[in-house]
Short mmCIF file of N, CA and C in Angstrom, two decimals:
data_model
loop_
_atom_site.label_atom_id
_atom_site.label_comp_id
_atom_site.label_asym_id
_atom_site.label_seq_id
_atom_site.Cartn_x
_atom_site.Cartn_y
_atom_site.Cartn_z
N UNK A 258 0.84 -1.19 0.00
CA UNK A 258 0.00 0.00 0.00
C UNK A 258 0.88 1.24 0.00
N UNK A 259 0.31 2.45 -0.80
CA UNK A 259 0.94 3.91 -0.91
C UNK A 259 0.10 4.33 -0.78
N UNK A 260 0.58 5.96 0.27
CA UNK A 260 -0.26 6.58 0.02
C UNK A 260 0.01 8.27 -0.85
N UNK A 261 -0.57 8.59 -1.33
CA UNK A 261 -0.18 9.91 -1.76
C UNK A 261 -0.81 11.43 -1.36
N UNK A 262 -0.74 12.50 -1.53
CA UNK A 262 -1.22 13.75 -1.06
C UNK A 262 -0.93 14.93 -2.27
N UNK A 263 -2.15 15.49 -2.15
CA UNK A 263 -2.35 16.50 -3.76
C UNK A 263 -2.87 17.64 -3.43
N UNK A 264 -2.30 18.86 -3.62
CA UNK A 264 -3.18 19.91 -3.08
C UNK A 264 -3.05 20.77 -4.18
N UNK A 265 -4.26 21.55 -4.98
CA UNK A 265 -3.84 22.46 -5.79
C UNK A 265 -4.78 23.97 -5.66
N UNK A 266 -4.38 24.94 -6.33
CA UNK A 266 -5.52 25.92 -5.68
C UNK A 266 -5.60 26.72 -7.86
N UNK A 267 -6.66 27.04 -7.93
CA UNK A 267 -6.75 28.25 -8.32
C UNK A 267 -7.24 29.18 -8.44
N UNK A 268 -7.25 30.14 -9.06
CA UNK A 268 -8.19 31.61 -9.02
C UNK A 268 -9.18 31.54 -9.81
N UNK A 269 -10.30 32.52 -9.30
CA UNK A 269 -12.00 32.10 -9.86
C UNK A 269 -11.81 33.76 -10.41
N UNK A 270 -11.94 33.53 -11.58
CA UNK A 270 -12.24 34.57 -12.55
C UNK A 270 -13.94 35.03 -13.58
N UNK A 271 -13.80 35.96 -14.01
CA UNK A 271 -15.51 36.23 -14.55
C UNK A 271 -15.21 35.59 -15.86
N UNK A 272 -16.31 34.83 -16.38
CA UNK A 272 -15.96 34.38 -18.29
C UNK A 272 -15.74 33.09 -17.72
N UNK A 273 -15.51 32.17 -16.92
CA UNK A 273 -15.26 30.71 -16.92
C UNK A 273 -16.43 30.25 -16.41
N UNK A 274 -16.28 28.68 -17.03
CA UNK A 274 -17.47 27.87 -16.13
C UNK A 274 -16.76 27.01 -15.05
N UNK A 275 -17.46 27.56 -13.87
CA UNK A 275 -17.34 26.65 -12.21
C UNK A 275 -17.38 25.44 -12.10
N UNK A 276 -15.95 23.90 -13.03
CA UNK A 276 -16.25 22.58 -12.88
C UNK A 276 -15.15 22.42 -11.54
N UNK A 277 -16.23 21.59 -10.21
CA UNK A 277 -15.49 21.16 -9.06
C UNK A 277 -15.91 19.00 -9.28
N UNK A 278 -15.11 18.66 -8.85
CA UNK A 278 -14.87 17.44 -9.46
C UNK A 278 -15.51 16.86 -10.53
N UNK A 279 -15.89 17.53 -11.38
CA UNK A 279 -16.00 17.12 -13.07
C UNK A 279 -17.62 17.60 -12.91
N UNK A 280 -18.15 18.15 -12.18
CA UNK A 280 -19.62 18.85 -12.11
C UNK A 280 -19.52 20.26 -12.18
N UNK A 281 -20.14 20.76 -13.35
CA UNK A 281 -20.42 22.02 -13.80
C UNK A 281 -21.77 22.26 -12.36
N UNK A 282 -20.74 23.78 -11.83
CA UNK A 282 -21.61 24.46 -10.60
C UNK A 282 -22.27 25.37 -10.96
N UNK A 283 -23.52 25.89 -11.03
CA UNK A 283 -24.03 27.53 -10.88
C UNK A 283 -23.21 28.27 -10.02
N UNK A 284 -22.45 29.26 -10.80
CA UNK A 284 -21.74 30.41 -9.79
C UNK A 284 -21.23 31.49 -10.91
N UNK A 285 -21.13 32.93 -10.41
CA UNK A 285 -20.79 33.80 -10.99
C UNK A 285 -19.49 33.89 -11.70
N UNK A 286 -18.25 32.83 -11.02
CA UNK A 286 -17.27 32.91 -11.65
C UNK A 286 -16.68 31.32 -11.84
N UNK A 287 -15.85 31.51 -12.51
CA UNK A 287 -15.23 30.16 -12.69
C UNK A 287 -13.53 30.41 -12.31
N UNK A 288 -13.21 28.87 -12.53
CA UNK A 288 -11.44 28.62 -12.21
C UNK A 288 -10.69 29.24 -13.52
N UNK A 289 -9.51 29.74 -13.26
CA UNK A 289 -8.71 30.31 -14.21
C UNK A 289 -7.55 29.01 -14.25
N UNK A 290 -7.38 28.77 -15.59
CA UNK A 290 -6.63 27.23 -15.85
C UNK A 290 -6.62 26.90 -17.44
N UNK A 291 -5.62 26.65 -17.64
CA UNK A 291 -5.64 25.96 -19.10
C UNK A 291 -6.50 24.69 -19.66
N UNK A 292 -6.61 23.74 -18.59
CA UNK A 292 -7.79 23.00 -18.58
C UNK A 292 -8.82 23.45 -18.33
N UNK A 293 -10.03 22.76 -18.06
CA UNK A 293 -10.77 23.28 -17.19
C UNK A 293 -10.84 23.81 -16.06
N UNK A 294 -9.64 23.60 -15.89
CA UNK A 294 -9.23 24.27 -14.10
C UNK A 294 -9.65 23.48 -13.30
N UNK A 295 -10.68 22.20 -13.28
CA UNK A 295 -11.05 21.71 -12.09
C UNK A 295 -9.99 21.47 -11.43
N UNK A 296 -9.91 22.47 -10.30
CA UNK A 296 -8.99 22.17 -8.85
C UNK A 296 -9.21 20.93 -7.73
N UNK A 297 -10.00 20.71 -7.58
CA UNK A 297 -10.34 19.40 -7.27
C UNK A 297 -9.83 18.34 -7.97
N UNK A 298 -10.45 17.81 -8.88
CA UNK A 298 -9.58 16.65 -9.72
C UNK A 298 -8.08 16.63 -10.12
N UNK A 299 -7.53 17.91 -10.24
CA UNK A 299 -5.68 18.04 -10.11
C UNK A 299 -5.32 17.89 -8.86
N UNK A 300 -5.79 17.92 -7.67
CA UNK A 300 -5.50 17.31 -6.41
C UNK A 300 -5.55 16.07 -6.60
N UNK A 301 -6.12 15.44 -6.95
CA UNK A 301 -6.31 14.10 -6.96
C UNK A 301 -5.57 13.67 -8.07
N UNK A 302 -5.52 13.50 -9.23
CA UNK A 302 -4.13 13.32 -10.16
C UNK A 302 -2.80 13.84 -9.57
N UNK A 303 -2.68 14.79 -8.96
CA UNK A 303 -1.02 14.90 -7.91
C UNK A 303 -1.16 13.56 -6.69
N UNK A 304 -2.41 13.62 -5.96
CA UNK A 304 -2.25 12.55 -5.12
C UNK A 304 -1.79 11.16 -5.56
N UNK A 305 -2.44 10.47 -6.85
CA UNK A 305 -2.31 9.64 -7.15
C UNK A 305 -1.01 9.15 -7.41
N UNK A 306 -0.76 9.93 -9.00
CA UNK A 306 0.81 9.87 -9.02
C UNK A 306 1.40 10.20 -8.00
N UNK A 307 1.70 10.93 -7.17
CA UNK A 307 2.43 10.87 -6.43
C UNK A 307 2.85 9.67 -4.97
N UNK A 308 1.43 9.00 -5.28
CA UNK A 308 1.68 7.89 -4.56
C UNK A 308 1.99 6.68 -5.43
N UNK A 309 1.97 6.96 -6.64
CA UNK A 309 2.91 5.40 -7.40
C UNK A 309 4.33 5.83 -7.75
N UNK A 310 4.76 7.39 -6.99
CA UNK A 310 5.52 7.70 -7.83
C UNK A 310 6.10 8.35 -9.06
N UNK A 311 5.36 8.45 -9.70
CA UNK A 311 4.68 8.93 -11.12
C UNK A 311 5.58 10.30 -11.21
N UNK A 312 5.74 11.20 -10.25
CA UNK A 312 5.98 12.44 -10.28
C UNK A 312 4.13 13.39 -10.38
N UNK A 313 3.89 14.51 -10.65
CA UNK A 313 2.99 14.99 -10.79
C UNK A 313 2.41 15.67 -12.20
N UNK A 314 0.86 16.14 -12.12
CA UNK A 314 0.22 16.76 -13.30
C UNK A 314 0.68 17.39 -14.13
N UNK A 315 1.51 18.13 -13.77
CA UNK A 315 2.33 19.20 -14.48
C UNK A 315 3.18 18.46 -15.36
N UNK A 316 3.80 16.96 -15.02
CA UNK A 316 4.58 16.41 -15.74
C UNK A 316 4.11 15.75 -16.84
N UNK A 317 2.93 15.46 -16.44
CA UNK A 317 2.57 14.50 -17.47
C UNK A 317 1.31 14.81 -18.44
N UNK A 318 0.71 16.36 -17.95
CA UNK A 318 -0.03 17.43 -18.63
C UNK A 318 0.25 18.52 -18.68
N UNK A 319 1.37 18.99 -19.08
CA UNK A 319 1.68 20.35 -19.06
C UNK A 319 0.85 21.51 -19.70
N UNK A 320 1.10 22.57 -19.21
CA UNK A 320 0.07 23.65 -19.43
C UNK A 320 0.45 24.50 -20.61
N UNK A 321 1.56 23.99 -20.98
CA UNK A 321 2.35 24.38 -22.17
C UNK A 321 1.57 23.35 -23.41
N UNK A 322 1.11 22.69 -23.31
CA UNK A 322 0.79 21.47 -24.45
C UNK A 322 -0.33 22.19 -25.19
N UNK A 323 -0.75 22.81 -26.13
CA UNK A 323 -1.81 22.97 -26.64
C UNK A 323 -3.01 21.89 -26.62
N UNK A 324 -2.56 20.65 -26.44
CA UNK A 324 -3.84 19.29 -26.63
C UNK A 324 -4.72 19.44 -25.30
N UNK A 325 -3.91 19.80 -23.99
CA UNK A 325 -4.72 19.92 -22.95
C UNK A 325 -5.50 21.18 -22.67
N UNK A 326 -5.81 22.29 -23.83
CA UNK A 326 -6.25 23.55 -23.41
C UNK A 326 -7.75 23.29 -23.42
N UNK A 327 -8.41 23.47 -22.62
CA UNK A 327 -9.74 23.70 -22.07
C UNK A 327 -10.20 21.75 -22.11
N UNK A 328 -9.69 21.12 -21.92
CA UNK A 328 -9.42 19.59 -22.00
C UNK A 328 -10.31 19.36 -20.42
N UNK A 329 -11.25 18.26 -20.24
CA UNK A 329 -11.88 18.05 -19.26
C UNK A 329 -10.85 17.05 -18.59
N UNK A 330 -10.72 17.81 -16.97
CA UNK A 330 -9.66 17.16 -16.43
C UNK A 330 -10.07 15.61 -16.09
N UNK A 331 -11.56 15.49 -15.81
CA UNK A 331 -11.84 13.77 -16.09
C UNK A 331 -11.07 13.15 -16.99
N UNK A 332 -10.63 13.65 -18.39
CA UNK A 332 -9.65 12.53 -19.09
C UNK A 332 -8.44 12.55 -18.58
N UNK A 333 -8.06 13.50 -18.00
CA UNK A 333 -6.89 13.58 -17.14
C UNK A 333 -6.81 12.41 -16.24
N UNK A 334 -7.96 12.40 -15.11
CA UNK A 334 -8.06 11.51 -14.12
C UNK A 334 -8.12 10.48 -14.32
N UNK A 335 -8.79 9.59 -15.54
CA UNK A 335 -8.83 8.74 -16.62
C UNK A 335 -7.68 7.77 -16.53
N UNK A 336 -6.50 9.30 -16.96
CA UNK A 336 -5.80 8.64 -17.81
C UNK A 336 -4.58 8.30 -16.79
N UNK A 337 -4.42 8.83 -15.33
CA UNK A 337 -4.03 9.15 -14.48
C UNK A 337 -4.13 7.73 -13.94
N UNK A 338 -5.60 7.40 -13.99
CA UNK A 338 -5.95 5.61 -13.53
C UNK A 338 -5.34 4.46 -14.33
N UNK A 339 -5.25 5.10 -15.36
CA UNK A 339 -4.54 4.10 -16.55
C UNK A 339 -2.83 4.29 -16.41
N UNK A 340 -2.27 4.94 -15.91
CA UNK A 340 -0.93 5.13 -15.51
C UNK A 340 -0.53 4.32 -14.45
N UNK A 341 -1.40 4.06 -13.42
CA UNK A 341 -1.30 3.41 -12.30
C UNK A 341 -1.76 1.87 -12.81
N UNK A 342 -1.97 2.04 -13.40
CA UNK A 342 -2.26 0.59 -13.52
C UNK A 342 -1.22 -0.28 -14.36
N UNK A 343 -0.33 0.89 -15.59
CA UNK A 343 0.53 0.07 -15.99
C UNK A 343 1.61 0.00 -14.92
N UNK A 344 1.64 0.68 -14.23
CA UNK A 344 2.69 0.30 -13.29
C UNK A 344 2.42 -0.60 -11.92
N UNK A 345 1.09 -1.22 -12.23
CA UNK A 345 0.93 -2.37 -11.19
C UNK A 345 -0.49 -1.86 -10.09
N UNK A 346 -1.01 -0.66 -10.23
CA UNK A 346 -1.86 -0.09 -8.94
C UNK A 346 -3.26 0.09 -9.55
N UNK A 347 -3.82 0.02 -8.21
CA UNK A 347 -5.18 0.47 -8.35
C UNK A 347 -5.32 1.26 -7.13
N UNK A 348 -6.55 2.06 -7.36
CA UNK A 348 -7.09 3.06 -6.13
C UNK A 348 -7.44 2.28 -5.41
N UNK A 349 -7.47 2.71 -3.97
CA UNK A 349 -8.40 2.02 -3.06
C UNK A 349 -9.14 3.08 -2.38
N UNK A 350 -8.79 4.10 -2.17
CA UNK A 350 -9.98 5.20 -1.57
C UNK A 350 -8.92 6.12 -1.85
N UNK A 351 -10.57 7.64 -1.57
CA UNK A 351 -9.44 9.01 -2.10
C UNK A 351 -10.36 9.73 -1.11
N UNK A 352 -9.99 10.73 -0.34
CA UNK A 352 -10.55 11.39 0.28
C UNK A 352 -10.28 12.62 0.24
N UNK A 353 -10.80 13.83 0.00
CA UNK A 353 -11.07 15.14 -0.78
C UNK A 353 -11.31 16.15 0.23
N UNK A 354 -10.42 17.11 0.19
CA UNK A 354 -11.46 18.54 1.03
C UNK A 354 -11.13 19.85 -0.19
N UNK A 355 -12.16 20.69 -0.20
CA UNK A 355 -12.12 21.53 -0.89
C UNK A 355 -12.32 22.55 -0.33
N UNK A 356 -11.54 23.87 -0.57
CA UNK A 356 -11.91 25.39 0.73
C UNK A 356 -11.99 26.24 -0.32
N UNK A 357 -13.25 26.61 -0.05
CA UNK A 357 -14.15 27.75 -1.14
C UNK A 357 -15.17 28.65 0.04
N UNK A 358 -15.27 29.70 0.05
CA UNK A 358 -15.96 30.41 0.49
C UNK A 358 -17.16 30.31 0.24
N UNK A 359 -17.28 30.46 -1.15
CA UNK A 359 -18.75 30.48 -2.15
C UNK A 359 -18.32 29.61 -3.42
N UNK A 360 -19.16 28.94 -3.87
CA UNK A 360 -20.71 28.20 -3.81
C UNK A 360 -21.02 27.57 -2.47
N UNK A 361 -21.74 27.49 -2.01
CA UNK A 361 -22.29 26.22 -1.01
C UNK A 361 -22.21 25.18 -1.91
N UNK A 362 -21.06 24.01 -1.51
CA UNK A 362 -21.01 22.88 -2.07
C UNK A 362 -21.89 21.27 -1.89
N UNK A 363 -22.25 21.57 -0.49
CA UNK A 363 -22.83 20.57 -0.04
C UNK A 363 -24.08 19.68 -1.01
N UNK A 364 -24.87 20.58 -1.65
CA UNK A 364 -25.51 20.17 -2.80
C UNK A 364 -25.19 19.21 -4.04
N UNK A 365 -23.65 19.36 -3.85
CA UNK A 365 -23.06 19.00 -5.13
C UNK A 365 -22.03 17.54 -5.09
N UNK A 366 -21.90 17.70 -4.02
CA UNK A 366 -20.45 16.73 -3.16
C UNK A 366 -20.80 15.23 -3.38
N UNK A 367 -22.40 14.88 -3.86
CA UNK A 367 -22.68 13.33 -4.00
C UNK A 367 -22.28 13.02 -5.91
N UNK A 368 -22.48 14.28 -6.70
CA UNK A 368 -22.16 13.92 -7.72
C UNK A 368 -20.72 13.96 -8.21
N UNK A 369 -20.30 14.89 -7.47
CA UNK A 369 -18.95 14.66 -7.22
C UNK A 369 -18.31 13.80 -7.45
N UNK A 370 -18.48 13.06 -6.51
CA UNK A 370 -17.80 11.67 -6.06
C UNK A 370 -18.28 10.65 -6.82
N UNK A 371 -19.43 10.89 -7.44
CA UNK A 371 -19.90 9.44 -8.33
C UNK A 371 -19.25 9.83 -9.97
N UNK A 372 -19.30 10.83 -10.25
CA UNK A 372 -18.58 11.59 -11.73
C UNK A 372 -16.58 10.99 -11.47
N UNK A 373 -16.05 11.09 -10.52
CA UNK A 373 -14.65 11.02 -10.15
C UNK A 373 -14.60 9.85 -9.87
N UNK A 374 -15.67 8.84 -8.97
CA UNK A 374 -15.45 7.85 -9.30
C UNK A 374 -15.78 6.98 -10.64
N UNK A 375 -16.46 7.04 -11.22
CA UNK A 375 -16.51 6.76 -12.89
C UNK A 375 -15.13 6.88 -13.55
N UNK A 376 -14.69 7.66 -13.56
CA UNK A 376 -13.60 8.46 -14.21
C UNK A 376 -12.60 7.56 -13.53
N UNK A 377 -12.56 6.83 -12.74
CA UNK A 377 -11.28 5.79 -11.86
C UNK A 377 -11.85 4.77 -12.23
N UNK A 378 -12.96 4.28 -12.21
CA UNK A 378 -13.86 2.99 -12.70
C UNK A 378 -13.48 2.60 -11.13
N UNK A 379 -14.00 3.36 -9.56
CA UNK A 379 -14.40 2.86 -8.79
C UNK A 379 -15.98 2.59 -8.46
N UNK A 380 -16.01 2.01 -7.14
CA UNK A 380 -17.19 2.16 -6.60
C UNK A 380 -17.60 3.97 -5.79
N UNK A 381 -18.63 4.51 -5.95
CA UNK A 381 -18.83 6.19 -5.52
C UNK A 381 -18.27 5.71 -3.86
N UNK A 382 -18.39 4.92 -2.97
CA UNK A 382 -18.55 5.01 -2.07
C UNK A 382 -16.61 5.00 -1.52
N UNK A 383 -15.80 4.89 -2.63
CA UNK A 383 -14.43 4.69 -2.51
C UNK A 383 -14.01 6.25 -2.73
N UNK A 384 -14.49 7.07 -3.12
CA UNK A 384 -14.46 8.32 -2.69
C UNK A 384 -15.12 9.35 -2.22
N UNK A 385 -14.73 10.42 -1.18
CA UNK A 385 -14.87 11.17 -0.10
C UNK A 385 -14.92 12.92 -0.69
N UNK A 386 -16.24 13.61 -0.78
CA UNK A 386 -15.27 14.84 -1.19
C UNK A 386 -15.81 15.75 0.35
N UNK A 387 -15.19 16.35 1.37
CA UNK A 387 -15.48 17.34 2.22
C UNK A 387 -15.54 18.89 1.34
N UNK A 388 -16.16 19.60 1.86
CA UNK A 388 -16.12 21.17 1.91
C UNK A 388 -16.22 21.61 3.20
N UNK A 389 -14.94 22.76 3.28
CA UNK A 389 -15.27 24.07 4.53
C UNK A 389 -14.65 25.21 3.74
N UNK A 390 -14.97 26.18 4.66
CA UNK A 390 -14.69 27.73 4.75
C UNK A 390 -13.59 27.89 5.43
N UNK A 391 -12.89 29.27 4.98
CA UNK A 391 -11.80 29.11 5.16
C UNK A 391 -12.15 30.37 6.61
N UNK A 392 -13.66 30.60 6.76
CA UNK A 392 -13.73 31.25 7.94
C UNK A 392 -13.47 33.14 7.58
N UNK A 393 -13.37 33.39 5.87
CA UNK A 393 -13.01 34.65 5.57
C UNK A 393 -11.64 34.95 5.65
N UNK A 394 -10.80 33.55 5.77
CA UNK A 394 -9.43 34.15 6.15
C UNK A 394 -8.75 33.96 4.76
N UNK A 395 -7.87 34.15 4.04
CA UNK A 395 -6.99 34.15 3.37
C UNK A 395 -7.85 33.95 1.73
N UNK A 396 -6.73 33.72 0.74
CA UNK A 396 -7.56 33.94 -0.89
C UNK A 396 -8.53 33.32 -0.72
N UNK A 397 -9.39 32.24 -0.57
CA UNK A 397 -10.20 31.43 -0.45
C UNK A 397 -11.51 32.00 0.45
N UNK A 398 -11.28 32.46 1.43
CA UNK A 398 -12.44 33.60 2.40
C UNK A 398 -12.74 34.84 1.80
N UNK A 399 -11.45 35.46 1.05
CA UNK A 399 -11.68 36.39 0.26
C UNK A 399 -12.76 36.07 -1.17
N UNK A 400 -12.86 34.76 -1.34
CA UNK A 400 -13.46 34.82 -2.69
C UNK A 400 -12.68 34.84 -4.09
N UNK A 401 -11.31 34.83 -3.97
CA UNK A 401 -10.22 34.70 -4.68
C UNK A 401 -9.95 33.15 -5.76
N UNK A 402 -10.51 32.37 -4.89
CA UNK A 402 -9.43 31.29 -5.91
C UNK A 402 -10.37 30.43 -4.73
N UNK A 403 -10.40 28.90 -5.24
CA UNK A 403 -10.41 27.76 -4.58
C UNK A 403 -9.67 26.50 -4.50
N UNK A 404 -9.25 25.80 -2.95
CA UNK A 404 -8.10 24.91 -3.03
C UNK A 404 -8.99 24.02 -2.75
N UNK A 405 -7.74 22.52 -2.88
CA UNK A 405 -8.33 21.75 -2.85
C UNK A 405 -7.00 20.25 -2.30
N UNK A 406 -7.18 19.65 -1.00
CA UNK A 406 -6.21 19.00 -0.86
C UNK A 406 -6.97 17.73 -1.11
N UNK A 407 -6.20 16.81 -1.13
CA UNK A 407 -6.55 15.29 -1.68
C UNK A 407 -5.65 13.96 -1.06
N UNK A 408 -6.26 13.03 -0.06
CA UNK A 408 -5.09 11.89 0.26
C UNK A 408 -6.21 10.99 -0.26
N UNK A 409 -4.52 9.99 -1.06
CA UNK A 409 -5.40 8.61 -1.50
C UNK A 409 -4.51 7.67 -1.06
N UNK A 410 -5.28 6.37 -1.21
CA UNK A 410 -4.41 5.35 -0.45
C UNK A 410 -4.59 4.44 -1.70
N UNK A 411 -3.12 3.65 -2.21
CA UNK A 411 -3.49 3.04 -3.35
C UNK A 411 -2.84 1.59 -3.08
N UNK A 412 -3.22 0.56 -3.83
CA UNK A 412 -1.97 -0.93 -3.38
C UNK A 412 -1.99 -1.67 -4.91
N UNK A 413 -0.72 -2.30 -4.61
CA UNK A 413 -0.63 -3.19 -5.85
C UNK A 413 -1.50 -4.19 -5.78
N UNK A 414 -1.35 -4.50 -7.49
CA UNK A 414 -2.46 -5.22 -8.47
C UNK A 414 -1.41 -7.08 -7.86
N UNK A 415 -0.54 -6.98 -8.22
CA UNK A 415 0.48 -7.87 -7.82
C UNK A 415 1.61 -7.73 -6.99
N UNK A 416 2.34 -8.89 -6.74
CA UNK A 416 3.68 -8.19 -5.95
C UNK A 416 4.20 -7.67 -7.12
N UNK A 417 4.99 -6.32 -6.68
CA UNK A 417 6.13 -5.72 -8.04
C UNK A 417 7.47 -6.43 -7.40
N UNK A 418 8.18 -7.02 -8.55
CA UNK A 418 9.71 -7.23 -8.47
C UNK A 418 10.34 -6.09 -7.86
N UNK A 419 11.09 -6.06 -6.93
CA UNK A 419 11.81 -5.18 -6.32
C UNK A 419 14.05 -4.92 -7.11
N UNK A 420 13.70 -4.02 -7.39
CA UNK A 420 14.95 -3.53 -8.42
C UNK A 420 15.96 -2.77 -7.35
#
């Protein structure tokens, strides 16, 4: 078993659409990002890889690539599951917090998790997404940007040969 940890944040700008784990939100602004920006699901692609090892998002989707511009980060996460797997892993749970001031997420947090789990080809109940407030304190209370940390716990498919 590995486990990994993913945290990413970005800024909510006017002109974008608001996707938090692959669910388009009603809200006045959206994430600023070459993808879709979902900040949520790039937590979770850093968690992952980073618990097989992999290195992170940036490496293996760069923001420089024209193919990933406005690209739904679900194929990301996708493809993120398909990385882990050639190297021997599968998910076993992912557990999610997201710190946004505004939207009220609570509405949203069951599709969440069933859209992200699809996108892993788990069961919904193998992932977790929390929301809080950051209480008005820092970019996130301000209304600035939304983060998003992510621990997953993953184990091999087989024993791996040890090199």
């Amino acid at each position: 078993m590995r486990i990994g940890s993913g945290y990413d944040v970005h800024r909510l700008v006017a002109g974008r659409k608001l996707v938090l784990g692959g669910v388009a939100i009603d809200h006045g602004l959206g994430l600023l990002g070459h993808s879709d920006a979902d900040v949520l699901v790039h937590s979770v692609c850093d968690a992952l890889l980073g618990a097989a090892g992999l290195g992170d998002i940036g490496q293996h989707f760069p923001d420089s690539d024209p193919k990933f511009k406005d690209i739904s980060s679900l194929v990301l996460l996708a493809r993120c599951r398909e990385l882990l797997a050639a190297k021997g892993f599968v998910v076993s749970n992912i557990d999610c917090t997201v710190l946004a001031e505004r939207p009220r997420l609570a509405p949203h947090r069951s599709a969440m998790e069933r859209t992200m789990a699809a996108a892993l080809d788990l069961a919904p109940d193998r992932v977790n997404v929390k929301a809080t407030t950051t209480e008005g304190l820092g970019f996130a209370g301000r209304g600035e940007g939304i983060g998003a940390h992510t621990v997953v716990l993953i184990t091999e498919i087989a024993a791996q040969p040890r090199v």
